[in-house]
Amino acid sequence: MPPLALTLDLDDTLWPVWPAIERAEAQLHAWLRRHAPATAGRFDTAGLRALRDEVARTHPHWAHDLSAIRLESLRRALALAGDDVGLAQPAFETFLSWRHRVEIYDDVVPALERLAARFPLVALTNGNADLQIIGLDRWFRGVVSARSFGVGKPHAAIFMEACRRAGAQPAQVLHVGDDPCLDVRGALDAGLQAAWMARPDIHAETDGAPDGTHHVVRHLGELADRLGA
């Protein structure tokens, strides 16, 4: 059936996330060189990322909260280097500020205008991006984040909450996302319709869509065309 509402992933769907993460990590390291030189000397950018990955592995109960993982990794880095662990919070805030300086894909704003004029839109993300800071919140009825909800995609519960916010039953909701497992398979298993956003800079090929995928598109404008928005 035609969807009555849409839920949209954010990272790598509305903007490429890794360029923003890499800039944020570089600015974080520059901040540490000024305020915690022992930590900056002991851990380069790759070392800080490895420590963050270690925290993620050893704290699986934080899988839904990327901010908690990053903050704890900074506390560990500061402690291991003998710097003030109280610097972890301002260090993290520096990272988060730069993490929000994303480069939105050119098709996104025109497509959101078209889609929001026809459908309720709800953002559904495992990340820690803030749509208000980025400047896209005007087109969304709400945001459901793994951090605030307590579990992330592909858990069915977070899809159900997004449908509730959108005001439609799961079968009436089309979820749009870049990850074939977390977004597409997760949405289908939860009873939603699913569109795979296979942007060329993220997915060179489009032959990996899970069985039952309703749409495979290269940009958001293409999806708006298909939905008659």
CSV table of C-alpha atoms in Angstrom, one decimal:
chain,number,residue,atom,x,y,z
A,1,MET,CA,0.0,0.0,0.0
A,2,PRO,CA,1.2,3.6,-0.5
A,3,PRO,CA,2.9,4.9,2.7
A,4,LEU,CA,1.1,7.4,4.9
A,5,ALA,CA,4.3,8.5,6.7
A,6,LEU,CA,8.1,8.2,6.4
A,7,THR,CA,10.9,7.6,8.8
A,8,LEU,CA,14.4,8.7,7.8
A,9,ASP,CA,17.9,7.7,8.9
A,10,LEU,CA,20.3,10.6,9.1
A,11,ASP,CA,24.0,9.6,8.8
A,12,ASP,CA,25.0,8.6,5.2
A,13,THR,CA,21.4,9.1,4.2
A,14,LEU,CA,21.1,12.9,4.5
A,15,TRP,CA,24.8,13.6,4.7
A,16,PRO,CA,28.1,11.7,4.5
A,17,VAL,CA,29.1,11.1,8.1
A,18,TRP,CA,32.8,10.1,7.9
A,19,PRO,CA,34.1,13.4,6.6
A,20,ALA,CA,32.4,15.1,9.6
A,21,ILE,CA,33.8,12.5,12.1
A,22,GLU,CA,37.3,12.8,10.7
A,23,ARG,CA,37.2,16.6,10.9
A,24,ALA,CA,35.8,16.4,14.5
A,25,GLU,CA,38.5,13.9,15.5
A,26,ALA,CA,41.2,16.2,14.1
A,27,GLN,CA,39.8,19.2,16.0
A,28,LEU,CA,39.5,17.2,19.1
A,29,HIS,CA,43.2,16.3,18.9
A,30,ALA,CA,44.1,19.9,18.4
A,31,TRP,CA,42.1,20.8,21.5
A,32,LEU,CA,43.9,18.2,23.5
A,33,ARG,CA,47.3,19.5,22.3
A,34,ARG,CA,46.4,22.8,23.8
A,35,HIS,CA,44.7,21.7,27.0
A,36,ALA,CA,46.0,18.1,27.7
A,37,PRO,CA,49.3,17.8,26.0
A,38,ALA,CA,50.3,14.6,27.7
A,39,THR,CA,47.2,12.9,26.3
A,40,ALA,CA,47.7,14.3,22.9
A,41,GLY,CA,51.3,13.1,23.0
A,42,ARG,CA,50.4,9.6,24.1
A,43,PHE,CA,47.4,9.2,21.7
A,44,ASP,CA,47.2,10.3,18.1
A,45,THR,CA,43.9,10.5,16.3
A,46,ALA,CA,44.1,6.8,15.4
A,47,GLY,CA,45.0,5.9,19.0
A,48,LEU,CA,42.0,7.8,20.3
A,49,ARG,CA,39.7,6.0,17.8
A,50,ALA,CA,41.1,2.7,18.9
A,51,LEU,CA,40.5,3.5,22.5
A,52,ARG,CA,36.9,4.5,21.6
A,53,ASP,CA,36.4,1.1,19.8
A,54,GLU,CA,37.8,-0.7,22.9
A,55,VAL,CA,35.3,1.1,25.1
A,56,ALA,CA,32.5,0.1,22.7
A,57,ARG,CA,33.6,-3.6,22.8
A,58,THR,CA,33.9,-3.7,26.6
A,59,HIS,CA,30.6,-1.8,27.2
A,60,PRO,CA,28.1,-3.5,25.0
A,61,HIS,CA,25.3,-2.0,27.1
A,62,TRP,CA,26.3,1.4,25.7
A,63,ALA,CA,25.8,0.3,22.1
A,64,HIS,CA,22.8,2.6,21.7
A,65,ASP,CA,24.8,5.6,23.1
A,66,LEU,CA,27.7,6.8,21.0
A,67,SER,CA,28.1,9.9,23.1
A,68,ALA,CA,28.6,7.8,26.3
A,69,ILE,CA,31.2,5.7,24.5
A,70,ARG,CA,33.2,8.7,23.2
A,71,LEU,CA,33.1,10.4,26.5
A,72,GLU,CA,34.3,7.4,28.4
A,73,SER,CA,37.1,6.9,25.9
A,74,LEU,CA,38.3,10.4,26.5
A,75,ARG,CA,38.2,9.9,30.3
A,76,ARG,CA,40.4,6.8,29.9
A,77,ALA,CA,42.8,8.6,27.6
A,78,LEU,CA,43.2,11.5,30.0
A,79,ALA,CA,43.6,9.1,33.0
A,80,LEU,CA,46.2,7.0,31.2
A,81,ALA,CA,48.2,10.0,30.3
A,82,GLY,CA,48.0,11.6,33.7
A,83,ASP,CA,45.9,14.6,32.7
A,84,ASP,CA,42.8,15.9,34.4
A,85,VAL,CA,39.9,13.6,33.7
A,86,GLY,CA,37.6,16.6,34.2
A,87,LEU,CA,38.7,17.8,30.8
A,88,ALA,CA,36.8,14.9,29.2
A,89,GLN,CA,33.5,16.8,29.0
A,90,PRO,CA,34.9,20.0,27.3
A,91,ALA,CA,36.9,17.8,25.0
A,92,PHE,CA,33.8,15.9,24.0
A,93,GLU,CA,31.9,19.1,23.5
A,94,THR,CA,34.6,20.2,21.1
A,95,PHE,CA,34.2,16.9,19.2
A,96,LEU,CA,30.4,17.1,19.1
A,97,SER,CA,30.4,20.7,17.9
A,98,TRP,CA,32.6,19.7,14.9
A,99,ARG,CA,30.7,16.5,14.4
A,100,HIS,CA,27.6,18.6,13.6
A,101,ARG,CA,29.4,20.5,10.8
A,102,VAL,CA,28.1,18.1,8.1
A,103,GLU,CA,27.8,18.7,4.4
A,104,ILE,CA,24.2,18.0,3.5
A,105,TYR,CA,23.8,16.2,0.2
A,106,ASP,CA,22.5,18.7,-2.5
A,107,ASP,CA,19.3,16.8,-3.1
A,108,VAL,CA,18.2,16.7,0.5
A,109,VAL,CA,16.6,20.1,1.2
A,110,PRO,CA,14.5,20.2,-2.0
A,111,ALA,CA,13.4,16.6,-1.5
A,112,LEU,CA,12.5,17.2,2.2
A,113,GLU,CA,10.4,20.1,1.2
A,114,ARG,CA,8.5,17.9,-1.3
A,115,LEU,CA,8.2,15.0,1.1
A,116,ALA,CA,7.2,17.0,4.2
A,117,ALA,CA,4.4,18.6,2.2
A,118,ARG,CA,2.8,15.2,1.7
A,119,PHE,CA,4.0,12.9,4.6
A,120,PRO,CA,4.7,13.2,8.3
A,121,LEU,CA,8.5,12.7,8.6
A,122,VAL,CA,10.2,11.3,11.7
A,123,ALA,CA,14.0,11.0,12.0
A,124,LEU,CA,15.2,7.6,13.3
A,125,THR,CA,18.9,7.4,14.1
A,126,ASN,CA,21.5,5.4,16.0
A,127,GLY,CA,23.8,8.4,15.9
A,128,ASN,CA,24.1,11.6,18.0
A,129,ALA,CA,23.4,14.2,15.4
A,130,ASP,CA,21.0,17.0,16.4
A,131,LEU,CA,18.7,18.1,13.5
A,132,GLN,CA,18.1,21.5,15.1
A,133,ILE,CA,21.8,22.3,15.2
A,134,ILE,CA,22.2,21.1,11.6
A,135,GLY,CA,19.2,23.1,10.5
A,136,LEU,CA,16.9,20.4,9.1
A,137,ASP,CA,14.5,20.1,12.0
A,138,ARG,CA,11.7,22.2,10.4
A,139,TRP,CA,10.7,19.3,8.1
A,140,PHE,CA,10.4,16.7,10.8
A,141,ARG,CA,7.5,15.9,13.2
A,142,GLY,CA,9.9,14.3,15.6
A,143,VAL,CA,13.2,12.5,16.2
A,144,VAL,CA,13.7,9.1,17.7
A,145,SER,CA,17.3,8.5,18.7
A,146,ALA,CA,18.8,5.3,20.0
A,147,ARG,CA,20.5,7.3,22.8
A,148,SER,CA,17.2,8.7,24.1
A,149,PHE,CA,15.1,5.6,23.5
A,150,GLY,CA,17.5,3.1,25.0
A,151,VAL,CA,17.9,0.7,22.1
A,152,GLY,CA,18.9,1.3,18.5
A,153,LYS,CA,18.2,-0.1,15.0
A,154,PRO,CA,17.6,-2.9,14.1
A,155,HIS,CA,15.5,-3.5,17.2
A,156,ALA,CA,11.8,-3.5,16.4
A,157,ALA,CA,10.9,-1.4,19.4
A,158,ILE,CA,12.6,1.7,18.1
A,159,PHE,CA,10.8,1.3,14.7
A,160,MET,CA,7.5,1.0,16.6
A,161,GLU,CA,8.2,4.2,18.5
A,162,ALA,CA,9.0,6.0,15.3
A,163,CYS,CA,5.7,4.8,13.8
A,164,ARG,CA,3.9,6.0,16.9
A,165,ARG,CA,5.5,9.5,16.5
A,166,ALA,CA,4.5,9.5,12.8
A,167,GLY,CA,0.9,8.6,13.7
A,168,ALA,CA,0.7,5.6,11.4
A,169,GLN,CA,0.7,1.8,11.6
A,170,PRO,CA,4.0,0.0,10.7
A,171,ALA,CA,2.7,-1.3,7.4
A,172,GLN,CA,1.8,2.3,6.5
A,173,VAL,CA,5.3,3.7,7.2
A,174,LEU,CA,8.2,3.7,4.8
A,175,HIS,CA,11.6,3.7,6.4
A,176,VAL,CA,14.5,5.2,4.4
A,177,GLY,CA,18.1,4.4,5.3
A,178,ASP,CA,21.5,3.6,4.0
A,179,ASP,CA,22.4,0.5,6.0
A,180,PRO,CA,21.0,-2.8,4.4
A,181,CYS,CA,21.0,-4.5,7.8
A,182,LEU,CA,20.2,-1.9,10.4
A,183,ASP,CA,17.8,0.2,8.3
A,184,VAL,CA,16.3,-2.0,5.5
A,185,ARG,CA,16.3,-5.4,7.1
A,186,GLY,CA,15.4,-4.0,10.5
A,187,ALA,CA,12.4,-2.0,9.1
A,188,LEU,CA,11.1,-5.0,7.1
A,189,ASP,CA,11.4,-7.3,10.1
A,190,ALA,CA,9.4,-4.7,12.2
A,191,GLY,CA,6.6,-4.7,9.6
A,192,LEU,CA,7.5,-1.4,7.9
A,193,GLN,CA,8.1,-0.8,4.3
A,194,ALA,CA,11.7,0.0,3.4
A,195,ALA,CA,13.7,2.0,1.0
A,196,TRP,CA,17.5,1.5,0.6
A,197,MET,CA,19.3,4.8,0.1
A,198,ALA,CA,22.3,3.5,-1.8
A,199,ARG,CA,24.2,6.7,-2.4
A,200,PRO,CA,27.0,6.2,-4.9
A,201,ASP,CA,29.7,7.6,-2.6
A,202,ILE,CA,28.7,5.0,0.1
A,203,HIS,CA,27.5,2.1,-2.0
A,204,ALA,CA,29.1,1.5,-5.4
A,205,GLU,CA,26.7,-1.2,-6.3
A,206,THR,CA,23.0,-1.7,-5.7
A,207,ASP,CA,22.7,-5.4,-5.7
A,208,GLY,CA,22.8,-5.9,-2.0
A,209,ALA,CA,19.2,-5.0,-1.1
A,210,PRO,CA,17.5,-7.4,1.3
A,211,ASP,CA,14.6,-9.4,-0.1
A,212,GLY,CA,11.4,-7.5,0.1
A,213,THR,CA,12.9,-4.0,-0.2
A,214,HIS,CA,10.3,-1.7,-1.7
A,215,HIS,CA,12.6,0.9,-3.2
A,216,VAL,CA,16.3,1.2,-4.1
A,217,VAL,CA,17.3,4.8,-4.8
A,218,ARG,CA,20.4,6.8,-5.3
A,219,HIS,CA,19.2,10.1,-3.9
A,220,LEU,CA,16.3,11.5,-1.9
A,221,GLY,CA,14.8,13.3,-4.9
A,222,GLU,CA,14.5,10.0,-6.7
A,223,LEU,CA,12.4,8.7,-3.8
A,224,ALA,CA,10.2,11.8,-3.8
A,225,ASP,CA,9.6,11.2,-7.5
A,226,ARG,CA,8.6,7.6,-6.9
A,227,LEU,CA,6.2,8.6,-4.2
A,228,GLY,CA,4.7,11.3,-6.2
A,229,ALA,CA,5.7,14.0,-3.8
